[in-house]
PDB file of C-alpha atoms in Angstrom:
ATOM      1  CA  UNK A   1     -25.893  32.833  24.046  1.00 49.00           C
ATOM      2  CA  UNK A   2     -26.876  29.371  22.882  1.00 48.00           C
ATOM      3  CA  UNK A   3     -30.520  28.318  22.952  1.00 49.00           C
ATOM      4  CA  UNK A   4     -31.426  25.041  24.596  1.00 50.00           C
ATOM      5  CA  UNK A   5     -32.229  23.473  21.178  1.00 45.00           C
ATOM      6  CA  UNK A   6     -28.873  24.549  19.767  1.00 47.00           C
ATOM      7  CA  UNK A   7     -27.133  23.231  22.871  1.00 41.00           C
ATOM      8  CA  UNK A   8     -28.893  19.860  22.564  1.00 43.00           C
ATOM      9  CA  UNK A   9     -27.983  19.643  18.868  1.00 46.00           C
ATOM     10  CA  UNK A  10     -24.359  20.479  19.628  1.00 48.00           C
ATOM     11  CA  UNK A  11     -24.204  17.797  22.309  1.00 49.00           C
ATOM     12  CA  UNK A  12     -25.766  15.110  20.099  1.00 51.00           C
ATOM     13  CA  UNK A  13     -24.017  15.889  16.807  1.00 47.00           C
ATOM     14  CA  UNK A  14     -21.386  13.229  16.188  1.00 50.00           C
ATOM     15  CA  UNK A  15     -17.829  14.371  15.756  1.00 42.00           C
ATOM     16  CA  UNK A  16     -16.556  14.190  12.175  1.00 54.00           C
ATOM     17  CA  UNK A  17     -14.785  10.972  11.247  1.00 62.00           C
ATOM     18  CA  UNK A  18     -11.003  11.076  11.072  1.00 74.00           C
ATOM     19  CA  UNK A  19     -10.296  12.436   7.626  1.00 88.00           C
ATOM     20  CA  UNK A  20      -6.611  11.544   7.549  1.00 95.00           C
ATOM     21  CA  UNK A  21      -5.271   8.146   6.557  1.00 95.00           C
ATOM     22  CA  UNK A  22      -2.292   6.702   4.774  1.00 96.00           C
ATOM     23  CA  UNK A  23      -2.392   5.088   1.353  1.00 96.00           C
ATOM     24  CA  UNK A  24      -3.361   1.424   1.510  1.00 96.00           C
ATOM     25  CA  UNK A  25      -3.457  -1.602  -0.727  1.00 97.00           C
ATOM     26  CA  UNK A  26      -7.061  -2.654  -1.400  1.00 96.00           C
ATOM     27  CA  UNK A  27      -6.333  -5.840  -3.350  1.00 97.00           C
ATOM     28  CA  UNK A  28      -2.825  -7.272  -3.076  1.00 96.00           C
ATOM     29  CA  UNK A  29      -1.728  -9.671  -5.796  1.00 96.00           C
ATOM     30  CA  UNK A  30       0.558 -12.494  -4.696  1.00 94.00           C
ATOM     31  CA  UNK A  31       3.529 -12.974  -7.025  1.00 94.00           C
ATOM     32  CA  UNK A  32       4.531 -16.241  -8.605  1.00 90.00           C
ATOM     33  CA  UNK A  33       7.893 -17.633  -7.560  1.00 89.00           C
ATOM     34  CA  UNK A  34      10.063 -17.222 -10.696  1.00 92.00           C
ATOM     35  CA  UNK A  35      11.287 -20.499 -12.191  1.00 88.00           C
ATOM     36  CA  UNK A  36      14.762 -18.971 -12.732  1.00 89.00           C
ATOM     37  CA  UNK A  37      15.072 -18.382  -8.967  1.00 87.00           C
ATOM     38  CA  UNK A  38      14.223 -21.971  -7.989  1.00 85.00           C
ATOM     39  CA  UNK A  39      17.345 -23.751  -6.831  1.00 81.00           C
ATOM     40  CA  UNK A  40      19.196 -20.440  -6.594  1.00 81.00           C
ATOM     41  CA  UNK A  41      17.280 -18.992  -3.644  1.00 77.00           C
ATOM     42  CA  UNK A  42      17.833 -21.209  -0.599  1.00 72.00           C
ATOM     43  CA  UNK A  43      15.778 -19.546   2.134  1.00 81.00           C
ATOM     44  CA  UNK A  44      13.047 -16.919   2.412  1.00 91.00           C
ATOM     45  CA  UNK A  45      13.776 -13.648   0.619  1.00 93.00           C
ATOM     46  CA  UNK A  46      11.923 -10.363   1.114  1.00 96.00           C
ATOM     47  CA  UNK A  47      11.479  -7.493  -1.339  1.00 97.00           C
ATOM     48  CA  UNK A  48      10.072  -4.064  -0.502  1.00 98.00           C
ATOM     49  CA  UNK A  49       8.581  -2.032  -3.362  1.00 98.00           C
ATOM     50  CA  UNK A  50       7.873   1.671  -2.859  1.00 98.00           C
ATOM     51  CA  UNK A  51       4.591   2.480  -4.614  1.00 98.00           C
ATOM     52  CA  UNK A  52       3.753   6.143  -5.242  1.00 98.00           C
ATOM     53  CA  UNK A  53      -0.020   6.539  -5.492  1.00 98.00           C
ATOM     54  CA  UNK A  54      -1.880   9.448  -7.100  1.00 98.00           C
ATOM     55  CA  UNK A  55      -4.917  11.109  -5.501  1.00 97.00           C
ATOM     56  CA  UNK A  56      -7.027   8.995  -7.885  1.00 97.00           C
ATOM     57  CA  UNK A  57      -5.565   5.778  -6.432  1.00 95.00           C
ATOM     58  CA  UNK A  58      -3.478   5.030  -9.531  1.00 97.00           C
ATOM     59  CA  UNK A  59       0.159   3.994  -9.470  1.00 97.00           C
ATOM     60  CA  UNK A  60       2.344   6.986 -10.279  1.00 97.00           C
ATOM     61  CA  UNK A  61       5.713   5.249  -9.784  1.00 97.00           C
ATOM     62  CA  UNK A  62       7.232   2.003  -8.562  1.00 97.00           C
ATOM     63  CA  UNK A  63      10.759   1.352  -7.400  1.00 97.00           C
ATOM     64  CA  UNK A  64      12.608  -1.319  -5.466  1.00 98.00           C
ATOM     65  CA  UNK A  65      13.026   0.096  -1.971  1.00 98.00           C
ATOM     66  CA  UNK A  66      14.897  -2.931  -0.609  1.00 98.00           C
ATOM     67  CA  UNK A  67      16.095  -5.690  -2.909  1.00 97.00           C
ATOM     68  CA  UNK A  68      16.040  -9.392  -2.153  1.00 95.00           C
ATOM     69  CA  UNK A  69      19.440  -9.653  -3.794  1.00 93.00           C
ATOM     70  CA  UNK A  70      17.912 -11.613  -6.677  1.00 94.00           C
ATOM     71  CA  UNK A  71      16.786  -9.667  -9.762  1.00 95.00           C
ATOM     72  CA  UNK A  72      14.167 -12.249 -10.769  1.00 95.00           C
ATOM     73  CA  UNK A  73      12.490 -12.035  -7.350  1.00 96.00           C
ATOM     74  CA  UNK A  74      12.627  -8.233  -7.440  1.00 97.00           C
ATOM     75  CA  UNK A  75      10.974  -8.190 -10.882  1.00 97.00           C
ATOM     76  CA  UNK A  76       8.247 -10.611  -9.746  1.00 97.00           C
ATOM     77  CA  UNK A  77       7.553  -8.335  -6.764  1.00 98.00           C
ATOM     78  CA  UNK A  78       7.351  -5.265  -9.036  1.00 98.00           C
ATOM     79  CA  UNK A  79       4.921  -7.106 -11.311  1.00 97.00           C
ATOM     80  CA  UNK A  80       2.713  -8.077  -8.337  1.00 98.00           C
ATOM     81  CA  UNK A  81       2.757  -4.475  -7.070  1.00 98.00           C
ATOM     82  CA  UNK A  82       1.714  -3.261 -10.550  1.00 98.00           C
ATOM     83  CA  UNK A  83      -1.207  -5.692 -10.624  1.00 98.00           C
ATOM     84  CA  UNK A  84      -2.439  -4.724  -7.142  1.00 98.00           C
ATOM     85  CA  UNK A  85      -4.919  -1.920  -6.457  1.00 97.00           C
ATOM     86  CA  UNK A  86      -4.628   0.913  -3.950  1.00 97.00           C
ATOM     87  CA  UNK A  87      -6.594   3.647  -2.243  1.00 96.00           C
ATOM     88  CA  UNK A  88      -4.918   7.041  -1.971  1.00 97.00           C
ATOM     89  CA  UNK A  89      -3.731   8.837   1.110  1.00 97.00           C
ATOM     90  CA  UNK A  90      -6.361  11.204   2.551  1.00 97.00           C
ATOM     91  CA  UNK A  91      -5.424  14.535   4.134  1.00 95.00           C
ATOM     92  CA  UNK A  92      -8.023  16.970   5.458  1.00 93.00           C
ATOM     93  CA  UNK A  93     -10.778  14.756   3.989  1.00 95.00           C
ATOM     94  CA  UNK A  94      -9.339  15.039   0.457  1.00 96.00           C
ATOM     95  CA  UNK A  95      -7.453  12.417  -1.583  1.00 97.00           C
ATOM     96  CA  UNK A  96      -3.760  13.209  -1.874  1.00 97.00           C
ATOM     97  CA  UNK A  97      -0.611  11.686  -3.302  1.00 97.00           C
ATOM     98  CA  UNK A  98       1.036   9.183  -1.009  1.00 97.00           C
ATOM     99  CA  UNK A  99       3.308   6.166  -0.747  1.00 97.00           C
ATOM    100  CA  UNK A 100       2.733   2.548   0.173  1.00 97.00           C
ATOM    101  CA  UNK A 101       5.473   0.053   1.015  1.00 98.00           C
ATOM    102  CA  UNK A 102       4.558  -3.193  -0.754  1.00 98.00           C
ATOM    103  CA  UNK A 103       6.210  -6.176   0.936  1.00 97.00           C
ATOM    104  CA  UNK A 104       6.679  -9.600  -0.641  1.00 96.00           C
ATOM    105  CA  UNK A 105       8.345 -12.576   1.012  1.00 95.00           C
ATOM    106  CA  UNK A 106       9.328 -15.424  -1.266  1.00 93.00           C
ATOM    107  CA  UNK A 107       9.823 -18.835   0.350  1.00 88.00           C
ATOM    108  CA  UNK A 108      11.047 -21.616  -1.935  1.00 82.00           C
ATOM    109  CA  UNK A 109       9.821 -24.200   0.594  1.00 79.00           C
ATOM    110  CA  UNK A 110       6.179 -23.243  -0.045  1.00 69.00           C
TER     111      UNK A 110
END
């Protein structure tokens, strides 16, 4: 049987915060538009980089998930992803390995 003090404490104790979240980018670096791609790329081009993040928030692996079709743009996106910083995925209130999909859109008009 619960005492009235214990009951009051149970009713007024906040629920624990959600301890699960996906990996996120904490500071995203914008890539430079490669000079070699100027004049070759006509419209906007998007690159997706899959970033594997360790429980310490460090990059474990990078790979092109979806190419722009232009190697220079893909390499610029990889470089920007390498220079960015991340926070790890959290599962059961503990840092864990996770993935983040880093998206870059290059627009030669801007």
